[in-house]
Tab-separated table of C-alpha atoms in Angstrom:
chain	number	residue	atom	x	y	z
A	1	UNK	CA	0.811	14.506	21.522
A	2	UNK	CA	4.451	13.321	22.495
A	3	UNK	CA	7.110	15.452	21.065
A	4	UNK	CA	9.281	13.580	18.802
A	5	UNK	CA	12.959	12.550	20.251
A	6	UNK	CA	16.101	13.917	19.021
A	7	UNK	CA	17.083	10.844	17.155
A	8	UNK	CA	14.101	10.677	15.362
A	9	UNK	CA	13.813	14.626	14.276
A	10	UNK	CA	17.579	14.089	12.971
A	11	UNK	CA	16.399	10.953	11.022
A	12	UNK	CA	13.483	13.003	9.438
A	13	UNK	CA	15.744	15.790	8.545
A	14	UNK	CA	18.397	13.637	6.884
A	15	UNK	CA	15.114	11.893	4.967
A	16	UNK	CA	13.974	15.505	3.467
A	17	UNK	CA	17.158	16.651	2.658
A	18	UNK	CA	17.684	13.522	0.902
A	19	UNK	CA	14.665	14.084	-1.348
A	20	UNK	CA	12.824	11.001	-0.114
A	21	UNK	CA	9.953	12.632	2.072
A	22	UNK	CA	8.113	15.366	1.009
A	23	UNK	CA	6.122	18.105	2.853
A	24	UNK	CA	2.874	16.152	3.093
A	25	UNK	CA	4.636	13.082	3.702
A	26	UNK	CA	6.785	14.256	6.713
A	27	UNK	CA	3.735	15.614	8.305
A	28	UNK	CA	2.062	12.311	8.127
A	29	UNK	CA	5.313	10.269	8.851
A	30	UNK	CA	5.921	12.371	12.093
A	31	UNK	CA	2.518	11.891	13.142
A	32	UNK	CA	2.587	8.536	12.707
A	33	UNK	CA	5.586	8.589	15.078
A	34	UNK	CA	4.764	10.691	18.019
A	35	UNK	CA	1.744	8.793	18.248
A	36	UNK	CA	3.401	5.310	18.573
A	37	UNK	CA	5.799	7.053	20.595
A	38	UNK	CA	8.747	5.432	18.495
A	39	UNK	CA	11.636	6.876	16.832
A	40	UNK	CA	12.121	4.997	12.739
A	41	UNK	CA	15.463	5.172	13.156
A	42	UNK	CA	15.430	3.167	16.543
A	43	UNK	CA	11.962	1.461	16.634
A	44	UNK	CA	11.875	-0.989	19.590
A	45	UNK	CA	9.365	-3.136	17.018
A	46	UNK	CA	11.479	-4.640	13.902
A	47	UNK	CA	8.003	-5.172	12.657
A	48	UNK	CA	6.827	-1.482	12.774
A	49	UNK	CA	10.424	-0.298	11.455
A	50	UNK	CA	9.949	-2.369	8.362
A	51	UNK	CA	7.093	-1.456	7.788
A	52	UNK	CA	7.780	2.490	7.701
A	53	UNK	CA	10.956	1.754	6.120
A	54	UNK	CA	8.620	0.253	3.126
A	55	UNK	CA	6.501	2.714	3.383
A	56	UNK	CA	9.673	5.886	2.762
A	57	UNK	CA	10.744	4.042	-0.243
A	58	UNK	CA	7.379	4.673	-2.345
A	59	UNK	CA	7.396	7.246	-4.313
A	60	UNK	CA	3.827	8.043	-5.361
A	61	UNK	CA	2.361	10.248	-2.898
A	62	UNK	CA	-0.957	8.601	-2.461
A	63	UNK	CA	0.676	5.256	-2.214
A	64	UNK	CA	3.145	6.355	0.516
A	65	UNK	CA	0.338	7.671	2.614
A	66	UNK	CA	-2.068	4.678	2.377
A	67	UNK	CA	0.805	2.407	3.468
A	68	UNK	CA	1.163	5.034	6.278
A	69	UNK	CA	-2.404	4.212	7.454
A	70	UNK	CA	-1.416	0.130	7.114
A	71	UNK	CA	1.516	0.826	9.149
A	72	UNK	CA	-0.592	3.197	11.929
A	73	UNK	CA	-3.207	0.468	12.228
A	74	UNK	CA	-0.702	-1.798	13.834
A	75	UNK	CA	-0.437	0.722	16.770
A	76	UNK	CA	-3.918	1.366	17.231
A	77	UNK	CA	-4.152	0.416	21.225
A	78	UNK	CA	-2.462	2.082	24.538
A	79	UNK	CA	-2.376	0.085	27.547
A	80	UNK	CA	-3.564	1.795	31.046
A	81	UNK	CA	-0.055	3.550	31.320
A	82	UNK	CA	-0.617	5.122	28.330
A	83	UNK	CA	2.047	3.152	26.256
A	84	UNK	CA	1.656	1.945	22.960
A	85	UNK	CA	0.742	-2.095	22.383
A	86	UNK	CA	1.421	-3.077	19.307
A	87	UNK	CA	-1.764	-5.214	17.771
A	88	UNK	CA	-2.065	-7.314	15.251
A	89	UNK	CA	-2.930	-5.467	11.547
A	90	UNK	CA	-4.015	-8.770	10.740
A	91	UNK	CA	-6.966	-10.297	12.690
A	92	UNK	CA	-6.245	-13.174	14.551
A	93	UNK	CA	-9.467	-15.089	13.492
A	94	UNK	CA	-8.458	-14.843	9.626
A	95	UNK	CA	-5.557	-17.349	8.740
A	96	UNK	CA	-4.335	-17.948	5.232
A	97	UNK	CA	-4.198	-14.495	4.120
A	98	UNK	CA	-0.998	-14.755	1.957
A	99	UNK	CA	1.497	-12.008	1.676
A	100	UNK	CA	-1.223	-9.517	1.903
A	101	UNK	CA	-1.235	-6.430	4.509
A	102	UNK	CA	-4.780	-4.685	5.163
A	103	UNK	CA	-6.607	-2.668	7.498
A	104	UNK	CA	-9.772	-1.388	7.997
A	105	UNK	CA	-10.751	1.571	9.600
A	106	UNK	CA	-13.644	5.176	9.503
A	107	UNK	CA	-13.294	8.312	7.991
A	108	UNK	CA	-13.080	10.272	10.806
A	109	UNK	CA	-15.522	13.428	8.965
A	110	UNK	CA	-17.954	10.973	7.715
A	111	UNK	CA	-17.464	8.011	9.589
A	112	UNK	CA	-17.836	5.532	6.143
A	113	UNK	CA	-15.907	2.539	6.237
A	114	UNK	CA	-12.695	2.184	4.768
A	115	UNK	CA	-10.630	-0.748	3.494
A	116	UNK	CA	-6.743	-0.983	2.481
A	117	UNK	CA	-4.909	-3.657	1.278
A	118	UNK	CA	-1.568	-4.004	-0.840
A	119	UNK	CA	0.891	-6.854	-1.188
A	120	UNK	CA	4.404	-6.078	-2.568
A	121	UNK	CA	5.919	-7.773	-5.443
A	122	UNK	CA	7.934	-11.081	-5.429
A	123	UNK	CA	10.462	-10.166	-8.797
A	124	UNK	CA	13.002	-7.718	-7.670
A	125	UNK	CA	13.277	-4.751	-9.368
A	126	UNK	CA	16.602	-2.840	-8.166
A	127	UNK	CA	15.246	-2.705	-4.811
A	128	UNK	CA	11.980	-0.600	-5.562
A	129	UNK	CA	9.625	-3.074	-5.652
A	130	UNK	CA	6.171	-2.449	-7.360
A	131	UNK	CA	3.207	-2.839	-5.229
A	132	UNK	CA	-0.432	-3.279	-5.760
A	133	UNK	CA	-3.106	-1.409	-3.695
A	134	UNK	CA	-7.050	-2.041	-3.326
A	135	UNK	CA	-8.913	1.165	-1.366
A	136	UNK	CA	-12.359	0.450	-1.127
A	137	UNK	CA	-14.449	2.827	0.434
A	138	UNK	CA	-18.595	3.402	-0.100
A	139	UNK	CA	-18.334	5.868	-2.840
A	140	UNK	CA	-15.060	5.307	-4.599
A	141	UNK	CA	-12.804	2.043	-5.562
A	142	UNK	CA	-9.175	1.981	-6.609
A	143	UNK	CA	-7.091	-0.534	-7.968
A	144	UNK	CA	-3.443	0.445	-8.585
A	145	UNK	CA	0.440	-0.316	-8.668
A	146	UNK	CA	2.682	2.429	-7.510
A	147	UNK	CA	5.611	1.316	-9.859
A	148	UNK	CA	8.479	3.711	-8.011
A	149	UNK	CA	9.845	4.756	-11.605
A	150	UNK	CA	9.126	7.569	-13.515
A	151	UNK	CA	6.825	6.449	-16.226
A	152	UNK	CA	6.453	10.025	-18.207
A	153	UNK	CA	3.098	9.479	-20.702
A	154	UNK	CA	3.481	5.790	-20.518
A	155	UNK	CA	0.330	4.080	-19.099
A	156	UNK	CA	0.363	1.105	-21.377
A	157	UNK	CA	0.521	-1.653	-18.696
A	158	UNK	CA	0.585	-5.700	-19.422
A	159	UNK	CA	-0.939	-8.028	-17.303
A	160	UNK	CA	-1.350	-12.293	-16.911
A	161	UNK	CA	-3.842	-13.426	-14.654
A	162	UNK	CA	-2.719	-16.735	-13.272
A	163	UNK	CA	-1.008	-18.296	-16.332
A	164	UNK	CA	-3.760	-17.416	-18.558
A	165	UNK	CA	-2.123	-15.459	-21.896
A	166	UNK	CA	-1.083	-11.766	-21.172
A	167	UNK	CA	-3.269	-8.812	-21.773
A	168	UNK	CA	-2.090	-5.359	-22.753
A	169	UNK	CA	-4.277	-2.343	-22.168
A	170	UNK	CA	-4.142	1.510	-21.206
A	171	UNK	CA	-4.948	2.619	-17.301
A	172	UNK	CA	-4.885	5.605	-15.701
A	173	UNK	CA	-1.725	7.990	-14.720
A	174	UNK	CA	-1.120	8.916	-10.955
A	175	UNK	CA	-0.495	12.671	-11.006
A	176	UNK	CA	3.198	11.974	-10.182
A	177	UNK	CA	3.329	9.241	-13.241
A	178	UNK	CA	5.099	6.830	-10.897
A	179	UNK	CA	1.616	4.822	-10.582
A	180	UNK	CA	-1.068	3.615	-12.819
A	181	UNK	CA	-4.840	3.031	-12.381
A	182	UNK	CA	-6.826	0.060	-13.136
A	183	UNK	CA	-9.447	1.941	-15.267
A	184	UNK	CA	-12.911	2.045	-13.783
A	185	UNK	CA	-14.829	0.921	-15.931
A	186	UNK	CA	-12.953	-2.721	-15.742
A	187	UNK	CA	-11.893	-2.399	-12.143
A	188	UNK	CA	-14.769	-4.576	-10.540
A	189	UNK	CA	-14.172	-7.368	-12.875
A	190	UNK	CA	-10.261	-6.841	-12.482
A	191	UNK	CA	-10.580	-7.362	-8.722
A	192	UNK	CA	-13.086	-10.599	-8.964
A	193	UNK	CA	-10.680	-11.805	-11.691
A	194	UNK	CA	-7.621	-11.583	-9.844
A	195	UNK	CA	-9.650	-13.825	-6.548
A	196	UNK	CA	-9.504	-16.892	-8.740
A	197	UNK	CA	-6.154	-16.649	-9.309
A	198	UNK	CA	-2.948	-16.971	-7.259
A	199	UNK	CA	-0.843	-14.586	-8.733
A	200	UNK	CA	-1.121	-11.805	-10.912
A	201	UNK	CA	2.249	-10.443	-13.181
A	202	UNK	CA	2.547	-7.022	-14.288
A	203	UNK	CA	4.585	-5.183	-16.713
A	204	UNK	CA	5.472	-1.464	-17.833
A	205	UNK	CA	7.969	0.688	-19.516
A	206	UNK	CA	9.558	3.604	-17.497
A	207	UNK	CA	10.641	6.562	-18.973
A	208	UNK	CA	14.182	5.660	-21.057
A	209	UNK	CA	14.470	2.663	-18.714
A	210	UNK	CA	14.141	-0.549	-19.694
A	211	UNK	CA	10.599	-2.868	-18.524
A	212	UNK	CA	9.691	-3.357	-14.859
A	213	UNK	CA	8.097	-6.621	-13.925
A	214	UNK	CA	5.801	-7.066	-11.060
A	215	UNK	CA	4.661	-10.517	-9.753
A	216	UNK	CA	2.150	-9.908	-7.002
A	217	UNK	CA	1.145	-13.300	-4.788
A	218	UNK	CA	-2.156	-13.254	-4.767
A	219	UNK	CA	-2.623	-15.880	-1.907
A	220	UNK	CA	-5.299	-15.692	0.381
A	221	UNK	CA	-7.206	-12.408	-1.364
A	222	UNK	CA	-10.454	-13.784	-0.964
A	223	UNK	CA	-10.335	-14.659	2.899
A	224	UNK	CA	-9.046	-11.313	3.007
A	225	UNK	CA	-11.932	-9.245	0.558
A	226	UNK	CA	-14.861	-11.379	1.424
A	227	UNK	CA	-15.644	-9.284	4.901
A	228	UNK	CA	-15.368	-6.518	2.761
A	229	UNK	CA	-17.063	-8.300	-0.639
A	230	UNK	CA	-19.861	-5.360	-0.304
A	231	UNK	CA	-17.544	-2.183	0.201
A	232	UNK	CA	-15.315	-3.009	-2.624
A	233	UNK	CA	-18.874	-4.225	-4.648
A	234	UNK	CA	-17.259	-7.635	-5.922
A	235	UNK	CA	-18.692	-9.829	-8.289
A	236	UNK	CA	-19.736	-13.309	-7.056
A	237	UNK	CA	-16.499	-15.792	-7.803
């Protein structure tokens, strides 16, 4: 494994000190890097450096790290030098996919498939925007939006599929509280639900803040699920 640079240890410290990155986190982030070969604070791909940058700003732990695996999947290739191509996360045969970002990939103990995909909200929200995740993998399913906001005890989230008349309902704290759970009893209809829709709108109550609005594009979700229909066990649409 490359060692990372000087630049990019110094822009790793000054995230940590900062509070942003925690223990787990840095390990994964540095990773991330010396395997690209880049530096985050001078990545020769704006794409890539986006991406990360996204990635930094979440504050749920699980969240952060799944959008680390998005962002690694873009880098999965090394030409005969031994240099890092960048690749499409996208395939190139799937257009109309929307504002979405997925990858899939193995577990690389058990070798089952898995599938990521999150799209970030369109309403700002003080510059930590909400953003949706799907993991499917062949013995577990999660739905969730990693708000970035401390929501204390609050799970009471409210949601409008489409413009179809808002729902309110209790889901499922992230350890952290800064996410919630689409409870899993509902998830598989949530999921097949939100594929005949084009957007989907979101809103919670942080702890002594005021509401936080998400409005996720839902665009192109079902060219994007319907390789994966089986993993994620959809209902027919």
């Amino acid at each position: 494994m490359k060692a990372l640079n000087t630049g990019t240890s110094s822009c790793l410290s000054d995230l940590v000190h900062d509070g942003v990155l925690g223990r787990n986190s840095l390990l994964r982030l540095a990773l991330l890097l010396a395997s690209v070969g880049i530096g985050m604070c001078c990545a020769k791909s704006a794409s890539a450096q986006d991406s990360i940058a996204r990635c930094v700003s979440i504050k749920n732990e699980v969240a952060r790290l799944n959008c680390y695996d998005a962002a690694a999947s873009s880098f999965a290739d090394v030409d005969r030098e031994g240099r890092p191509v960048e690749i499409p996360t996208k395939p190139t045969v799937a257009d109309g996919t929307g504002k979405w970002n997925y990858q899939s990939s193995s577990d690389p103990l058990t070798d089952e498939a898995v599938f990521t995909a999150y799209v970030t909200s369109d309403y700002p929200s003080a510059g930590r925007d909400p953003i949706l995740f799907v993991r499917c993998k062949s013995n577990s399913i999660d739905a969730y939006i990693a708000w970035n906001e401390y929501l204390s005890d609050n799970t009471t989230v409210t949601v409008r599929f489409g413009d179809d008349e808002p729902e309110t309902s209790n889901w499922a704290s992230a350890v952290d509280e800064t996410a919630t759970f689409v409870p899993g009893g509902r998830l598989q209809a949530f999921l097949t639900r939100m594929m005949t829709v084009d957007k989907l709108t979101a809103r919670i109550q942080p702890y002594r803040e005021g509401p936080v609005t998400a409005v996720f594009d839902l665009t192109g979700m079902k060219t994007v699920f319907d390789p994966y229909r089986d993993l994620c066990r959809l209902e027919n649409s």
